[in-house]
Short mmCIF file of C-alpha atoms and ligand atoms in Angstrom, two decimals:
data_model
loop_
_atom_site.label_atom_id
_atom_site.label_comp_id
_atom_site.label_asym_id
_atom_site.label_seq_id
_atom_site.Cartn_x
_atom_site.Cartn_y
_atom_site.Cartn_z
CA UNK G 142 -15.35 -22.36 16.47
CA UNK G 143 -11.81 -20.96 16.34
CA UNK G 144 -11.91 -17.29 15.34
CA UNK G 145 -9.10 -15.19 13.91
CA UNK G 146 -6.83 -13.20 16.24
CA UNK G 147 -7.93 -9.69 17.21
CA UNK G 148 -6.29 -7.06 15.03
CA UNK G 149 -5.88 -9.54 12.16
CA UNK G 150 -8.31 -10.00 9.30
CA UNK G 151 -9.33 -12.10 6.34
CA UNK G 152 -9.51 -10.41 2.96
CA UNK G 153 -12.34 -12.19 1.19
CA UNK G 154 -12.46 -12.78 -2.58
CA UNK G 155 -14.89 -9.94 -3.31
CA UNK G 156 -12.56 -7.54 -1.49
CA UNK G 157 -9.43 -9.00 -3.04
CA UNK G 158 -10.57 -7.64 -6.43
CA UNK G 159 -10.16 -4.11 -5.11
CA UNK G 160 -6.82 -4.95 -3.46
CA UNK G 161 -5.58 -6.33 -6.78
CA UNK G 162 -6.78 -3.28 -8.65
CA UNK G 163 -4.93 -0.96 -6.24
CA UNK G 164 -1.82 -3.11 -6.43
CA UNK G 165 -1.92 -3.10 -10.24
CA UNK G 166 -2.32 0.68 -10.28
CA UNK G 167 0.72 1.07 -7.98
CA UNK G 168 2.90 -1.35 -9.94
CA UNK G 169 2.12 0.26 -13.27
CA UNK G 170 2.65 3.84 -12.06
CA UNK G 171 5.78 3.11 -10.03
CA UNK G 172 7.36 1.14 -12.87
CA UNK G 173 6.71 4.08 -15.21
CA UNK G 174 8.67 6.20 -12.71
CA UNK G 175 11.59 3.75 -12.92
CA UNK G 176 10.98 1.68 -9.77
CA UNK G 177 11.78 -2.04 -9.68
CA UNK G 178 10.17 -4.52 -7.35
CA UNK G 179 12.20 -5.97 -4.49
CA UNK G 180 10.91 -8.77 -2.24
CA UNK G 181 12.24 -9.00 1.27
CA UNK G 182 11.59 -11.46 4.10
CA UNK G 183 8.93 -11.05 6.74
CA UNK G 184 11.29 -12.03 9.57
CA UNK G 185 14.51 -10.17 10.35
CA UNK G 186 16.93 -9.95 13.28
CA UNK G 187 15.33 -7.81 15.98
CA UNK G 188 18.46 -5.66 16.08
CA UNK G 189 17.83 -4.38 12.54
CA UNK G 190 14.68 -2.57 13.68
CA UNK G 191 16.09 -1.40 17.01
CA UNK G 192 19.05 0.21 15.21
CA UNK G 193 17.03 1.81 12.41
CA UNK G 194 13.60 2.73 13.78
CA UNK G 195 15.13 3.62 17.18
CA UNK G 196 15.03 2.15 20.69
CA UNK G 197 12.85 4.95 22.06
CA UNK G 198 10.01 4.71 19.56
CA UNK G 199 6.58 3.20 20.25
CA UNK G 200 7.21 0.60 17.54
CA UNK G 201 10.41 -0.77 19.08
CA UNK G 202 9.45 -0.18 22.72
CA UNK G 203 6.06 -1.84 22.68
CA UNK G 204 4.75 -2.96 19.31
CA UNK G 205 7.09 -5.52 17.79
CA UNK G 206 6.37 -9.25 17.65
CA UNK G 207 9.80 -10.46 18.74
CA UNK G 208 10.69 -13.97 19.83
CA UNK G 209 13.79 -16.13 20.35
CA UNK G 210 14.83 -18.39 17.50
CA UNK G 211 17.40 -20.80 18.92
CA UNK G 212 20.99 -19.82 18.26
CA UNK G 213 19.91 -17.00 15.94
CA UNK G 214 18.84 -14.90 18.95
CA UNK G 215 15.82 -12.64 18.74
CA UNK G 216 13.91 -12.33 15.51
CA UNK G 217 11.05 -9.96 14.68
CA UNK G 218 8.04 -9.94 12.38
CA UNK G 219 8.81 -6.81 10.37
CA UNK G 220 6.93 -3.73 11.60
CA UNK G 221 7.88 -1.84 8.40
CA UNK G 222 9.86 -2.44 5.21
CA UNK G 223 12.41 0.39 4.97
CA UNK G 224 14.96 -1.19 7.32
CA UNK G 225 14.87 -4.46 5.36
CA UNK G 226 15.23 -2.71 2.00
CA UNK G 227 18.26 -0.83 3.34
CA UNK G 228 19.70 -4.09 4.69
CA UNK G 229 19.29 -5.70 1.27
CA UNK G 230 20.84 -2.66 -0.51
CA UNK G 231 23.90 -3.01 1.72
CA UNK G 232 24.08 -6.83 1.95
CA UNK G 233 24.01 -7.32 -1.84
CA UNK G 234 26.23 -4.26 -2.52
CA UNK G 235 23.53 -2.92 -4.82
CA UNK G 236 25.14 0.53 -4.50
CA UNK G 237 28.25 -0.83 -6.26
CA UNK G 238 26.26 -1.67 -9.42
CA UNK G 239 24.66 1.77 -9.39
CA UNK G 240 24.33 3.94 -6.29
CA UNK G 241 21.01 5.21 -7.64
CA UNK G 242 18.40 2.54 -7.04
CA UNK G 243 14.62 2.79 -6.92
CA UNK G 244 12.67 -0.04 -5.33
CA UNK G 245 9.09 -0.77 -4.45
CA UNK G 246 7.75 -3.57 -2.31
CA UNK G 247 4.26 -4.62 -1.25
CA UNK G 248 3.38 -6.83 1.69
CA UNK G 249 2.23 -7.35 5.28
CA UNK G 250 3.71 -5.60 8.33
CA UNK G 251 3.07 -6.40 12.00
CA UNK G 252 2.67 -4.07 14.96
CA UNK G 253 1.06 -4.93 18.28
CA UNK G 254 -1.00 -1.72 18.44
CA UNK G 255 -4.41 -1.35 20.03
CA UNK G 256 -6.75 -2.44 17.22
CA UNK G 257 -9.34 0.07 16.01
CA UNK G 258 -10.78 1.26 12.69
CA UNK G 259 -7.85 1.77 10.31
CA UNK G 260 -5.37 0.22 12.75
CA UNK G 261 -4.55 -3.47 12.60
CA UNK G 262 -1.88 -5.76 14.00
CA UNK G 263 -1.23 -7.21 10.56
CA UNK G 264 -1.58 -4.53 7.93
CA UNK G 265 -0.29 -4.08 4.41
CA UNK G 266 1.94 -1.41 2.95
CA UNK G 267 3.01 -0.36 -0.52
CA UNK G 268 6.54 1.00 -0.12
CA UNK G 269 8.80 2.95 -2.44
CA UNK G 270 12.43 3.73 -1.63
CA UNK G 271 15.06 5.70 -3.59
CA UNK G 272 18.80 5.56 -2.88
CA UNK G 273 21.65 7.79 -4.00
CA UNK G 274 19.87 11.09 -4.80
CA UNK G 275 20.49 14.23 -2.74
CA UNK G 276 18.46 16.65 -4.82
CA UNK G 277 15.17 18.04 -3.45
CA UNK G 278 13.76 17.25 -6.91
CA UNK G 279 13.38 13.60 -5.90
CA UNK G 280 11.54 14.54 -2.68
CA UNK G 281 9.02 16.51 -4.73
CA UNK G 282 8.87 13.81 -7.41
CA UNK G 283 7.94 11.16 -4.84
CA UNK G 284 5.16 13.36 -3.46
CA UNK G 285 3.99 14.01 -7.03
CA UNK G 286 3.96 10.25 -7.72
CA UNK G 287 1.93 9.63 -4.55
CA UNK G 288 -0.62 12.30 -5.32
CA UNK G 289 -0.95 10.95 -8.89
CA UNK G 290 -1.47 7.46 -7.49
CA UNK G 291 -4.32 8.61 -5.25
CA UNK G 292 -5.92 10.56 -8.08
CA UNK G 293 -5.81 7.48 -10.34
CA UNK G 294 -7.83 5.71 -7.66
CA UNK G 295 -10.21 8.68 -7.47
CA UNK G 296 -9.18 9.36 -3.88
CA UNK G 297 -9.47 13.12 -3.81
CA UNK G 298 -10.16 14.07 -0.18
CA UNK G 299 -6.48 14.27 0.70
CA UNK G 300 -4.11 16.78 2.20
CA UNK G 301 -0.33 16.68 1.80
CA UNK G 302 1.57 17.65 4.95
CA UNK G 303 5.28 18.38 4.75
CA UNK G 304 8.02 19.29 7.21
CA UNK G 305 11.78 19.28 7.49
CA UNK G 306 13.54 17.67 10.44
CA UNK G 307 16.88 19.13 9.41
CA UNK G 308 20.17 17.29 9.67
CA UNK G 309 21.94 16.09 12.82
CA UNK G 310 23.71 19.44 13.01
CA UNK G 311 20.65 21.70 13.10
CA UNK G 312 18.57 19.21 15.03
CA UNK G 313 20.98 19.36 17.99
CA UNK G 314 20.14 23.04 18.60
CA UNK G 315 16.45 22.35 18.18
CA UNK G 316 16.55 19.46 20.65
CA UNK G 317 18.19 21.72 23.25
CA UNK G 318 15.46 24.35 22.82
CA UNK G 319 12.75 21.69 22.88
CA UNK G 320 14.14 20.09 26.06
CA UNK G 321 14.01 23.45 27.85
CA UNK G 322 10.40 23.92 26.68
CA UNK G 323 9.46 20.39 27.76
CA UNK G 324 10.84 20.69 31.25
CA UNK G 325 8.73 23.84 31.71
CA UNK G 326 5.63 22.06 30.28
CA UNK G 327 6.29 18.77 32.12
CA UNK G 328 3.14 19.00 34.28
CA UNK G 329 0.89 18.80 31.20
CA UNK G 330 2.61 15.79 29.60
CA UNK G 331 1.48 12.16 29.71
CA UNK G 332 3.67 9.61 31.54
CA UNK G 333 5.23 8.34 28.29
CA UNK G 334 6.13 11.86 27.19
CA UNK G 335 7.60 12.76 30.60
CA UNK G 336 10.00 9.85 30.14
CA UNK G 337 10.59 10.58 26.44
CA UNK G 338 11.36 14.25 27.00
CA UNK G 339 14.60 13.11 28.65
CA UNK G 340 15.67 10.46 26.15
CA UNK G 341 14.09 11.44 22.82
CA UNK G 342 12.33 14.83 23.05
CA UNK G 343 11.32 14.80 19.34
CA UNK G 344 8.91 11.93 20.03
CA UNK G 345 6.82 14.18 22.27
CA UNK G 346 5.91 16.33 19.25
CA UNK G 347 3.74 13.66 17.63
CA UNK G 348 2.09 12.30 20.79
CA UNK G 349 -1.63 11.90 20.20
CA UNK G 350 -2.71 12.36 23.86
CA UNK G 351 -4.90 15.53 23.88
CA UNK G 352 -3.11 17.24 26.81
CA UNK G 353 0.29 16.70 25.11
CA UNK G 354 -1.08 17.96 21.80
CA UNK G 355 -2.33 21.07 23.51
CA UNK G 356 0.99 21.67 25.26
CA UNK G 357 2.90 21.16 22.01
CA UNK G 358 0.99 23.92 20.21
CA UNK G 359 3.38 26.37 21.90
CA UNK G 360 6.54 24.31 21.30
CA UNK G 361 9.48 25.76 19.34
CA UNK G 362 9.38 24.93 15.63
CA UNK G 363 12.12 22.85 14.03
CA UNK G 364 11.78 25.04 10.94
CA UNK G 365 13.24 27.98 12.87
CA UNK G 366 16.37 25.96 13.53
CA UNK G 367 17.24 24.68 10.05
CA UNK G 368 20.82 25.30 8.92
CA UNK G 369 21.38 27.01 5.54
CA UNK G 370 21.75 23.75 3.58
CA UNK G 371 18.62 22.22 5.09
CA UNK G 372 16.69 25.43 4.52
CA UNK G 373 17.74 25.55 0.85
CA UNK G 374 16.75 21.90 0.47
CA UNK G 375 13.31 22.44 2.02
CA UNK G 376 12.69 25.53 -0.13
CA UNK G 377 13.65 23.46 -3.16
CA UNK G 378 10.98 20.85 -2.31
CA UNK G 379 8.32 23.52 -1.77
CA UNK G 380 9.17 25.32 -5.02
CA UNK G 381 8.80 22.18 -7.12
CA UNK G 382 5.51 21.25 -5.42
CA UNK G 383 4.21 24.74 -6.20
CA UNK G 384 5.37 24.43 -9.81
CA UNK G 385 3.42 21.18 -10.09
CA UNK G 386 0.36 22.76 -8.46
CA UNK G 387 0.38 20.28 -5.60
CA UNK G 388 -1.26 21.93 -2.59
CA UNK G 389 0.55 21.26 0.69
CA UNK G 390 0.39 22.21 4.34
CA UNK G 391 3.58 22.96 6.27
CA UNK G 392 3.27 21.04 9.50
CA UNK G 393 6.19 21.59 11.87
CA UNK G 394 4.88 18.89 14.26
CA UNK G 395 5.24 16.20 11.61
CA UNK G 396 8.18 14.30 13.11
CA UNK G 397 6.81 10.81 12.24
CA UNK G 398 7.07 7.81 14.53
CA UNK G 399 10.45 6.49 13.38
CA UNK G 400 13.86 7.88 14.34
CA UNK G 401 15.71 7.52 11.04
CA UNK G 402 14.33 10.59 9.30
CA UNK G 403 16.41 13.59 8.27
CA UNK G 404 15.27 16.70 6.35
CA UNK G 405 11.99 16.25 4.42
CA UNK G 406 9.13 14.32 6.02
CA UNK G 407 5.64 14.10 4.54
CA UNK G 408 2.29 12.51 5.13
CA UNK G 409 -0.85 12.22 3.03
CA UNK G 410 -3.84 12.63 5.32
CA UNK G 411 -7.53 12.19 4.67
CA UNK G 412 -10.60 13.48 6.45
CA UNK G 413 -12.55 10.30 5.60
CA UNK G 414 -10.93 7.98 8.17
CA UNK G 415 -11.31 9.45 11.66
CA UNK G 416 -8.30 9.39 13.99
CA UNK G 417 -6.17 7.08 11.84
CA UNK G 418 -6.00 9.74 9.16
CA UNK G 419 -2.60 9.04 7.55
CA UNK G 420 -2.88 7.02 4.36
CA UNK G 421 0.78 7.39 3.46
CA UNK G 422 3.90 8.68 5.13
CA UNK G 423 7.57 8.96 4.44
CA UNK G 424 10.65 11.08 4.26
CA UNK G 425 14.41 11.27 3.85
CA UNK G 426 16.73 9.05 5.82
CA UNK G 427 20.13 10.26 4.62
CA UNK G 428 22.17 8.63 7.41
CA UNK G 429 20.49 5.22 7.71
CA UNK G 430 22.53 3.36 5.06
CA UNK G 431 25.75 4.35 6.88
CA UNK G 432 24.28 3.58 10.32
CA UNK G 433 23.49 0.05 9.18
CA UNK G 434 27.03 -0.50 7.90
CA UNK G 435 26.83 0.66 4.26
CA UNK G 436 28.44 3.58 2.43
CA UNK G 437 27.17 7.14 2.99
CA UNK G 438 24.24 7.30 0.55
CA UNK G 439 21.24 9.60 0.80
CA UNK G 440 17.82 7.95 0.65
CA UNK G 441 14.13 8.77 0.73
CA UNK G 442 10.91 6.78 0.58
CA UNK G 443 7.34 6.36 1.67
CA UNK G 444 4.78 3.73 2.59
CA UNK G 445 1.11 3.74 1.72
CA UNK G 446 -1.28 2.14 4.23
CA UNK G 447 -3.00 -0.36 1.96
CA UNK G 448 -5.84 -1.30 4.40
CA UNK G 449 -6.72 2.34 5.04
CA UNK G 450 -6.68 3.08 1.33
CA UNK G 451 -9.08 0.20 0.65
CA UNK G 452 -11.42 1.61 3.30
CA UNK G 453 -11.69 4.99 1.60
CA UNK G 454 -11.65 3.87 -2.04
CA UNK G 455 -15.10 4.16 -3.53
CA UNK G 456 -14.53 1.70 -6.35
CA UNK G 457 -16.69 -1.39 -6.14
CA UNK G 458 -15.62 -4.71 -7.56
CA UNK G 459 -18.49 -4.30 -10.07
CA UNK G 460 -16.43 -1.45 -11.60
CA UNK G 461 -13.30 -3.55 -11.85
CA UNK G 462 -14.06 -5.84 -14.78
CA UNK G 463 -13.99 -9.08 -12.80
CA UNK G 464 -17.19 -10.42 -14.36
CA UNK G 465 -17.23 -13.39 -16.74
CA UNK G 466 -17.29 -12.51 -20.43
CA UNK G 467 -19.33 -15.58 -21.10
CA UNK G 468 -21.34 -18.09 -19.11
CA UNK G 469 -21.76 -21.51 -20.72
CA UNK G 470 -25.11 -23.10 -19.91
CA UNK G 471 -25.17 -26.77 -20.86
CA UNK G 472 -28.25 -29.00 -20.71
CA UNK G 473 -27.69 -32.75 -20.66
CA UNK G 474 -24.56 -34.86 -20.47
CA UNK G 475 -23.65 -34.74 -24.15
CA UNK G 476 -23.80 -30.94 -24.24
CA UNK G 477 -21.80 -30.74 -21.02
CA UNK G 478 -18.87 -32.70 -22.44
CA UNK G 479 -18.70 -30.46 -25.55
CA UNK G 480 -19.20 -27.24 -23.63
CA UNK G 481 -16.53 -28.33 -21.15
CA UNK G 482 -13.99 -28.32 -24.02
CA UNK G 483 -15.12 -24.88 -25.20
CA UNK G 484 -14.83 -23.58 -21.67
CA UNK G 485 -11.18 -24.68 -21.44
CA UNK G 486 -10.45 -23.18 -24.89
CA UNK G 487 -11.91 -19.81 -23.83
CA UNK G 488 -9.92 -19.71 -20.59
CA UNK G 489 -6.67 -20.62 -22.34
CA UNK G 490 -7.31 -17.75 -24.77
CA UNK G 491 -7.77 -15.20 -21.97
CA UNK G 492 -11.56 -15.01 -22.11
CA UNK G 493 -13.20 -15.08 -18.67
CA UNK G 494 -15.65 -17.97 -18.79
CA UNK G 495 -17.87 -19.67 -16.23
CA UNK G 496 -19.66 -23.00 -16.38
CA UNK G 497 -22.00 -24.83 -14.01
CA UNK G 498 -20.62 -28.33 -13.67
CA UNK G 499 -23.47 -29.53 -11.45
CA UNK G 500 -25.90 -30.03 -14.34
CA UNK G 501 -28.70 -27.90 -12.83
CA UNK G 502 -31.78 -26.61 -14.63
CA UNK G 503 -31.49 -23.90 -17.28
CA UNK G 504 -33.37 -21.54 -15.00
CA UNK G 505 -30.91 -21.87 -12.15
CA UNK G 506 -27.94 -21.61 -14.53
CA UNK G 507 -29.37 -18.38 -16.00
CA UNK G 508 -29.88 -17.05 -12.48
CA UNK G 509 -26.26 -17.72 -11.64
CA UNK G 510 -25.04 -16.10 -14.89
CA UNK G 511 -27.05 -13.03 -13.95
CA UNK G 512 -25.70 -12.97 -10.40
CA UNK G 513 -22.11 -13.17 -11.69
CA UNK G 514 -22.79 -10.32 -14.14
CA UNK G 515 -21.87 -12.36 -17.27
CA UNK G 516 -22.02 -10.35 -20.49
CA UNK G 517 -23.13 -13.28 -22.65
CA UNK G 518 -24.65 -16.68 -22.04
CA UNK G 519 -24.16 -19.50 -24.51
CA UNK G 520 -26.99 -22.02 -24.19
CA UNK G 521 -26.51 -25.54 -25.53
CA UNK G 522 -29.06 -28.35 -25.17
CA UNK G 523 -29.53 -31.70 -26.93
CA UNK G 524 -31.90 -30.07 -29.42
CA UNK G 525 -29.42 -27.35 -30.36
CA UNK G 526 -26.67 -29.94 -30.76
CA UNK G 527 -28.80 -31.94 -33.20
CA UNK G 528 -29.36 -28.76 -35.19
CA UNK G 529 -25.61 -27.97 -35.07
CA UNK G 530 -26.18 -24.66 -33.33
CA UNK G 531 -26.15 -22.94 -29.94
CA UNK G 532 -27.96 -19.89 -28.61
CA UNK G 533 -25.94 -16.80 -27.76
CA UNK G 534 -27.77 -14.40 -25.48
CA UNK G 535 -26.56 -10.87 -24.79
CA UNK G 536 -27.45 -10.33 -21.14
CA UNK G 537 -27.50 -6.53 -21.45
CA UNK G 538 -29.74 -6.17 -24.50
CA UNK G 539 -31.55 -9.49 -23.86
CA UNK G 540 -31.20 -10.23 -27.59
CA UNK G 541 -30.40 -13.80 -28.55
CA UNK G 542 -29.57 -15.63 -31.76
CA UNK G 543 -28.68 -19.14 -32.90
CA UNK G 544 -25.10 -19.51 -34.08
CA UNK G 545 -23.47 -22.53 -35.78
CA UNK G 546 -21.29 -24.65 -33.49
CA UNK G 547 -18.55 -25.11 -36.11
CA UNK G 548 -15.62 -22.94 -34.98
CA UNK G 549 -17.83 -21.60 -32.22
CA UNK G 550 -14.93 -20.60 -29.96
CA UNK G 551 -13.41 -18.50 -32.76
CA UNK G 552 -16.78 -16.95 -33.64
CA UNK G 553 -17.42 -15.89 -30.05
CA UNK G 554 -13.91 -14.58 -29.59
CA UNK G 555 -14.49 -12.41 -32.65
CA UNK G 556 -17.82 -11.18 -31.33
CA UNK G 557 -16.24 -10.28 -27.96
CA UNK G 558 -13.28 -8.49 -29.56
CA UNK G 559 -15.63 -6.43 -31.80
CA UNK G 560 -17.50 -5.39 -28.70
CA UNK G 561 -14.26 -4.03 -27.12
P1 HAM K 2045 4.55 4.64 8.95
O1 HAM K 2045 4.05 6.04 9.06
O2 HAM K 2045 4.84 3.95 10.21
O3 HAM K 2045 5.85 4.71 8.04
O4 HAM K 2045 3.53 3.77 8.11
C1 HAM K 2045 3.10 4.20 6.82
C2 HAM K 2045 1.61 4.01 6.67
O5 HAM K 2045 1.25 2.67 7.00
C3 HAM K 2045 0.78 4.87 7.63
O6 HAM K 2045 0.59 6.17 7.10
C4 HAM K 2045 -0.53 4.09 7.66
O7 HAM K 2045 -1.33 4.41 6.54
C5 HAM K 2045 -0.07 2.65 7.54
N1 HAM K 2045 -0.07 2.00 8.87
C6 HAM K 2045 0.85 2.11 9.84
N2 HAM K 2045 0.49 1.37 10.92
C7 HAM K 2045 -0.69 0.79 10.62
C8 HAM K 2045 -1.58 -0.09 11.33
N3 HAM K 2045 -1.31 -0.55 12.54
N4 HAM K 2045 -2.72 -0.48 10.70
C9 HAM K 2045 -3.01 -0.05 9.45
N5 HAM K 2045 -2.20 0.79 8.74
C10 HAM K 2045 -1.06 1.20 9.32
C11 HAM K 2045 6.61 3.63 7.74
O8 HAM K 2045 6.30 2.49 7.96
C12 HAM K 2045 7.88 4.00 7.00
N6 HAM K 2045 8.64 2.75 6.77
C13 HAM K 2045 7.57 4.71 5.71
C14 HAM K 2045 8.79 5.05 4.92
C15 HAM K 2045 9.27 4.38 3.83
N7 HAM K 2045 9.65 6.03 5.19
C16 HAM K 2045 10.63 6.01 4.31
N8 HAM K 2045 10.42 5.02 3.49
#
């Protein structure tokens, strides 16, 4: 039998209910905060990611699914969404309509990482990106929106980590200090970090190899190198978070795995997931729009790791209201043809109905209604039809009563609406 590819997965119908619930929660909250959905392609020119995420990152160096596509050159299955959203913002001159734009997008990303719990080769993200706002208020607002989102899903075991990576000006001095530190600590670094400390020393700060982590505990802190403007900005973010009573941890090693960040970076971490503990991450990328050929526009965003969130969300599909409101149990051909019409009328009217079209015994139909968690069962046999009635059984209270079949759809709709 052909199995799926390692690092990829099927999301089966009973799990999809939870995915849909999370997606609905995100859409509704983000739209209340003024975000509009944008849909972007899954394939892009490889160069887009190399120029935005950075040549010396793990993602671009080793994790992208890139392949030649005839005359179009190399194309890549997107490893993240930010670069594509920026491309679309520039390509469609969205900044000319209004430089301030807020987008969200939901979909699959692809990275050829070593698969393990919480880490997949196809995974899903919920992204939010804001363009055209310099103020630290938006940084804090995005973190507030994220924390609210997790609390709506009853995900409470979270910790918000924040840092500032400064601007290109203050980062230059920090990089110099870090390079000096790294050449002294070179013996303790892994092979990747030895190479990176020459080309992109910042990347060494978030290496997960234990010996590198240990060595980095003594590294200089970027926060000691912030220029006045970056310092004021970071204080602004912290002040608003405090005002909103959002607890946070200042984490000067939080450089994130992508090169486009400037100033604020943040991550929401959880203790419930093991090593892959980040359930969302993001930050400012004030120079990326210009780097990719657009006007100078500040920007900030985040991505939530959908798969990881599903793994730590306690909600069960039983809590999500995906059960039928009514199960129609028909006995005999004549009843089936009438009940079939009622079934369609219920569904058209937005009432979740279920019907067994295989004409099985009443006992097995009742069993199925129970298994599906139906609230009511409507039982119709030849005898009931002759009497012009059907039996409505409340599956919770086990009470049942005969009701006339004239206008039965309307009667049951009324009964269900009274219950709500
Ligand atoms: P990222 O930190 O690479 O950031 O990914 C964001 C989140 O996606 C992670 O915190 C994690 O939950 C999830 N994630 C990443 N890789 C995997 C994987 N292999 N398997 C499962 N989940 C994964 C970005 O992608 C940035 N584009 C975020 C951003 C948006 N920054 C600004 N705007």
